[in-house]
Coordinates of N, CA and C and ligand atoms in Angstrom, one line a residue:
X21 N 0.7 -1.2 -0.2 CA 0.0 0.0 0.2 C 1.0 0.9 -0.1
X22 N 0.6 2.2 -1.2 CA 1.2 3.3 -1.2 C 0.7 4.5 -0.2
X23 N 1.4 5.5 -0.2 CA 0.8 6.6 0.8 C 1.0 8.2 0.1
X24 N 0.2 8.6 -0.5 CA 0.7 10.1 -1.1 C 0.6 11.2 0.0
X25 N 0.7 11.0 1.2 CA 0.9 12.0 2.3 C 2.2 12.3 2.0
X26 N 2.3 13.9 2.1 CA 4.0 14.1 2.3 C 4.3 14.7 3.6
X27 N 5.3 14.4 3.9 CA 5.7 15.0 5.6 C 6.4 16.2 5.4
X28 N 5.8 17.1 6.3 CA 6.9 18.2 6.6 C 7.1 18.6 8.2
X29 N 8.6 18.9 8.2 CA 9.1 19.0 9.2 C 8.5 20.2 10.0
X30 N 8.7 19.8 11.4 CA 8.0 21.1 12.1 C 8.6 22.4 12.0
X31 N 10.2 22.7 12.0 CA 10.9 23.9 11.5 C 10.2 23.9 10.0
X32 N 9.9 23.4 9.1 CA 9.5 23.7 7.9 C 8.1 24.4 8.0
X33 N 7.3 23.7 8.7 CA 6.0 24.3 8.8 C 6.0 25.8 9.7
X34 N 6.8 25.9 10.7 CA 6.8 26.9 11.6 C 7.5 28.3 10.6
X35 N 8.1 27.6 9.5 CA 8.8 28.7 8.8 C 8.0 29.6 7.7
X36 N 6.9 29.0 7.9 CA 5.6 29.4 6.9 C 4.6 30.6 7.7
X37 N 5.2 30.2 9.0 CA 4.3 31.4 9.6 C 5.1 32.8 9.4
X38 N 4.1 33.9 9.5 CA 4.4 35.2 9.5 C 4.2 36.0 11.1
X39 N 5.4 36.7 11.2 CA 5.5 37.3 12.6 C 5.6 38.6 12.0
X40 N 4.8 39.7 13.1 CA 4.9 41.1 13.3 C 5.4 41.4 14.3
X41 N 6.8 41.9 14.4 CA 7.2 42.1 15.8 C 6.5 43.6 16.2
X42 N 6.3 43.7 17.5 CA 5.7 44.9 18.0 C 7.3 45.4 18.7
X43 N 8.0 46.1 17.8 CA 9.3 46.5 18.8 C 9.1 47.3 19.9
X44 N 8.3 48.1 20.2 CA 7.9 48.9 21.2 C 7.8 48.2 22.5
X45 N 6.8 47.2 22.5 CA 6.1 46.5 23.8 C 6.2 44.8 23.5
X46 N 6.7 44.4 24.4 CA 6.8 42.8 24.6 C 5.6 42.4 25.0
X47 N 4.9 41.4 24.6 CA 3.7 40.9 25.1 C 3.9 39.7 26.3
X48 N 5.1 39.7 26.9 CA 5.7 38.9 27.9 C 6.9 39.4 28.9
X49 N 6.3 39.5 30.0 CA 6.8 40.1 31.3 C 7.3 39.1 32.1
X50 N 8.6 39.0 32.4 CA 9.1 37.7 33.6 C 9.4 38.4 34.8
X51 N 8.6 37.9 35.7 CA 9.3 38.2 37.2 C 10.3 37.2 37.4
X52 N 11.7 37.5 37.6 CA 12.8 36.8 37.7 C 12.8 36.0 39.1
X53 N 12.3 36.9 40.1 CA 12.5 36.0 41.3 C 11.5 35.3 41.6
X54 N 10.3 35.3 41.4 CA 9.1 34.4 41.3 C 9.2 33.2 40.4
X55 N 9.8 33.7 39.2 CA 10.1 32.4 38.4 C 11.1 31.5 39.0
X56 N 12.3 31.8 39.2 CA 13.5 31.2 39.8 C 12.8 30.2 41.2
X57 N 12.1 31.2 41.8 CA 11.9 30.3 43.2 C 10.8 29.4 43.2
X58 N 9.9 29.4 42.0 CA 8.9 28.4 42.0 C 9.4 27.5 40.9
X59 N 10.5 27.5 40.3 CA 10.8 26.2 39.2 C 10.2 26.5 37.9
X60 N 9.6 27.7 37.8 CA 9.1 28.2 36.5 C 9.8 28.2 35.8
X61 N 11.2 28.8 35.8 CA 12.0 28.7 34.6 C 12.4 27.8 33.9
X62 N 12.6 26.7 34.5 CA 13.3 25.3 34.2 C 11.9 24.8 33.0
X63 N 10.8 25.2 33.6 CA 9.5 24.6 32.9 C 9.1 25.2 31.6
X64 N 9.0 26.7 31.8 CA 8.8 27.3 30.4 C 9.8 27.0 29.5
X65 N 11.2 27.0 29.7 CA 12.2 26.7 28.8 C 12.0 25.3 28.1
X66 N 11.6 24.5 29.1 CA 11.3 22.8 28.4 C 9.9 23.1 27.7
X67 N 9.1 23.5 28.0 CA 7.9 23.4 26.8 C 7.4 24.4 25.9
X68 N 8.1 25.5 26.0 CA 7.9 26.4 24.9 C 8.2 25.6 23.6
X69 N 6.9 25.5 22.6 CA 7.6 24.9 21.1 C 8.2 25.7 20.4
X70 N 8.5 27.2 20.8 CA 9.2 28.0 19.7 C 10.6 28.7 20.2
X71 N 10.8 27.9 21.4 CA 12.1 28.3 21.9 C 12.4 29.7 22.2
X72 N 11.1 30.1 23.0 CA 11.1 31.7 23.1 C 12.2 31.9 24.3
X73 N 12.2 31.0 25.6 CA 12.9 31.3 26.9 C 14.2 30.6 26.7
X74 N 15.3 31.5 27.5 CA 16.3 31.0 27.5 C 16.8 31.6 29.3
X75 N 18.0 31.1 29.4 CA 18.6 31.7 30.4 C 19.8 32.6 29.8
X76 N 20.3 33.4 30.1 CA 21.6 34.3 29.9 C 21.9 35.3 31.0
X77 N 23.2 35.3 31.2 CA 23.9 35.4 32.3 C 22.8 35.4 33.6
X78 N 22.3 34.4 33.9 CA 21.4 34.2 34.8 C 20.3 34.9 35.2
X79 N 19.8 35.0 33.8 CA 18.3 35.7 33.8 C 17.4 35.0 32.9
X80 N 16.5 35.0 32.9 CA 15.6 34.0 32.2 C 14.8 35.4 31.2
X81 N 15.3 34.8 29.7 CA 14.8 36.1 29.0 C 13.6 35.4 27.9
X82 N 12.9 36.3 27.2 CA 12.1 36.1 26.4 C 12.2 36.6 25.1
X83 N 12.6 35.7 23.9 CA 12.6 36.2 22.5 C 11.1 36.3 22.1
X84 N 10.6 37.4 22.5 CA 8.9 37.3 22.3 C 8.5 37.3 20.7
X85 N 9.6 37.7 20.0 CA 9.4 37.5 18.6 C 9.0 36.5 17.9
X86 N 9.1 35.5 18.5 CA 9.3 34.2 18.0 C 7.8 33.4 18.4
X87 N 6.9 34.2 19.4 CA 5.7 33.6 20.3 C 4.8 33.2 19.4
X88 N 4.5 31.8 19.2 CA 3.3 31.1 18.7 C 1.9 31.4 19.6
X89 N 1.7 32.2 20.5 CA 0.6 32.8 21.4 C 0.0 31.5 21.8
X90 N 0.5 30.3 22.0 CA -0.3 29.0 22.3 C -0.6 28.8 23.8
X91 N -0.2 29.8 24.4 CA -0.2 29.8 26.0 C 0.0 28.5 26.9
X92 N 1.0 27.7 26.3 CA 1.7 26.5 27.0 C 2.5 27.2 28.4
X93 N 3.1 28.3 28.1 CA 3.9 28.6 29.3 C 3.0 29.1 30.4
X94 N 1.8 29.7 30.1 CA 1.1 30.3 31.1 C 0.5 28.8 32.2
X95 N 0.5 27.8 31.2 CA -0.1 26.6 31.9 C 0.7 25.9 32.6
X96 N 2.1 26.4 33.0 CA 3.2 25.4 33.5 C 3.9 26.6 34.3
X97 N 3.3 28.0 34.1 CA 3.8 29.1 35.5 C 3.3 29.1 36.5
X98 N 4.0 29.2 37.4 CA 3.5 29.6 38.9 C 2.6 31.3 38.8
X99 N 1.8 31.2 39.6 CA 1.0 32.7 39.6 C 2.1 33.8 40.0
X100 N 2.2 34.8 39.2 CA 2.8 36.1 39.3 C 4.3 35.9 38.5
X101 N 4.8 34.6 37.9 CA 5.9 34.4 37.5 C 6.1 35.0 36.1
X102 N 4.9 35.0 35.3 CA 4.8 35.7 33.8 C 3.8 36.7 34.0
X103 N 4.0 37.4 33.1 CA 2.8 38.4 32.7 C 2.6 38.2 31.1
X104 N 1.6 37.6 30.7 CA 1.6 37.2 29.1 C 0.3 37.5 28.9
X105 N -0.1 38.6 27.7 CA -0.9 38.8 26.9 C -0.9 38.6 25.8
X106 N -2.0 38.9 24.9 CA -1.9 38.8 23.5 C -1.2 40.1 23.0
X107 N -0.5 39.9 22.0 CA 0.1 41.1 21.2 C -0.9 42.2 21.0
X108 N -0.4 43.4 20.7 CA -1.4 44.4 20.5 C -1.8 43.9 19.1
X109 N -3.0 44.7 18.7 CA -3.5 44.6 17.2 C -2.4 45.2 16.0
X110 N -2.9 44.1 15.1 CA -1.9 44.0 14.0 C -0.4 43.6 14.4
X111 N 0.0 43.2 15.7 CA 1.2 42.3 15.7 C 1.3 40.7 16.2
X112 N 2.3 40.2 16.3 CA 2.2 38.7 16.6 C 2.2 37.8 15.6
X113 N 1.6 36.8 15.6 CA 1.8 35.6 14.5 C 0.7 35.4 13.7
X114 N 0.8 35.2 12.3 CA -0.3 34.8 11.6 C 0.2 33.4 11.1
X115 N -0.7 32.4 11.2 CA -0.6 31.0 10.7 C -0.9 31.1 9.3
X116 N 0.2 30.7 8.6 CA -0.1 30.3 6.9 C -0.6 28.9 6.8
X117 N -0.5 28.0 7.8 CA -0.8 26.3 7.4 C -1.5 25.6 8.8
X118 N -2.8 24.9 8.5 CA -3.2 24.6 9.8 C -4.1 25.4 10.3
Ligands
LIG274 S1 2.5 31.4 24.2 FE1 3.6 29.2 23.6 S2 5.2 29.8 21.8 FE2 4.7 31.7 23.3 S3 6.1 32.0 24.7 FE3 4.7 31.0 25.7 S4 4.8 28.6 25.3 FE4 6.3 29.8 23.8

């Protein structure tokens, strides 16, 4: 039996999305102290499908330009660790496929 289904890798699919970056305002703010004290840092770094979060010089940073607006980080963050909201109108991700 043959299949005509083509496979596309996750990076290939993500590359089809369009991002409009709000250079004046990040839609993600991190409370460093709460993030670390609650173990949120490790969780959000592990679960974010876009690799938005990383650690640099002992701080958790968010490269919010790549955010897919899925909300997964909010689901695993302790209360007060993140302030996340949708980007302002006209900014953020536009999905091209799926
Ligand atoms: S909303 Fe999704 S893509 Fe955006 S930072 Fe959170 S986990 Fe990552």
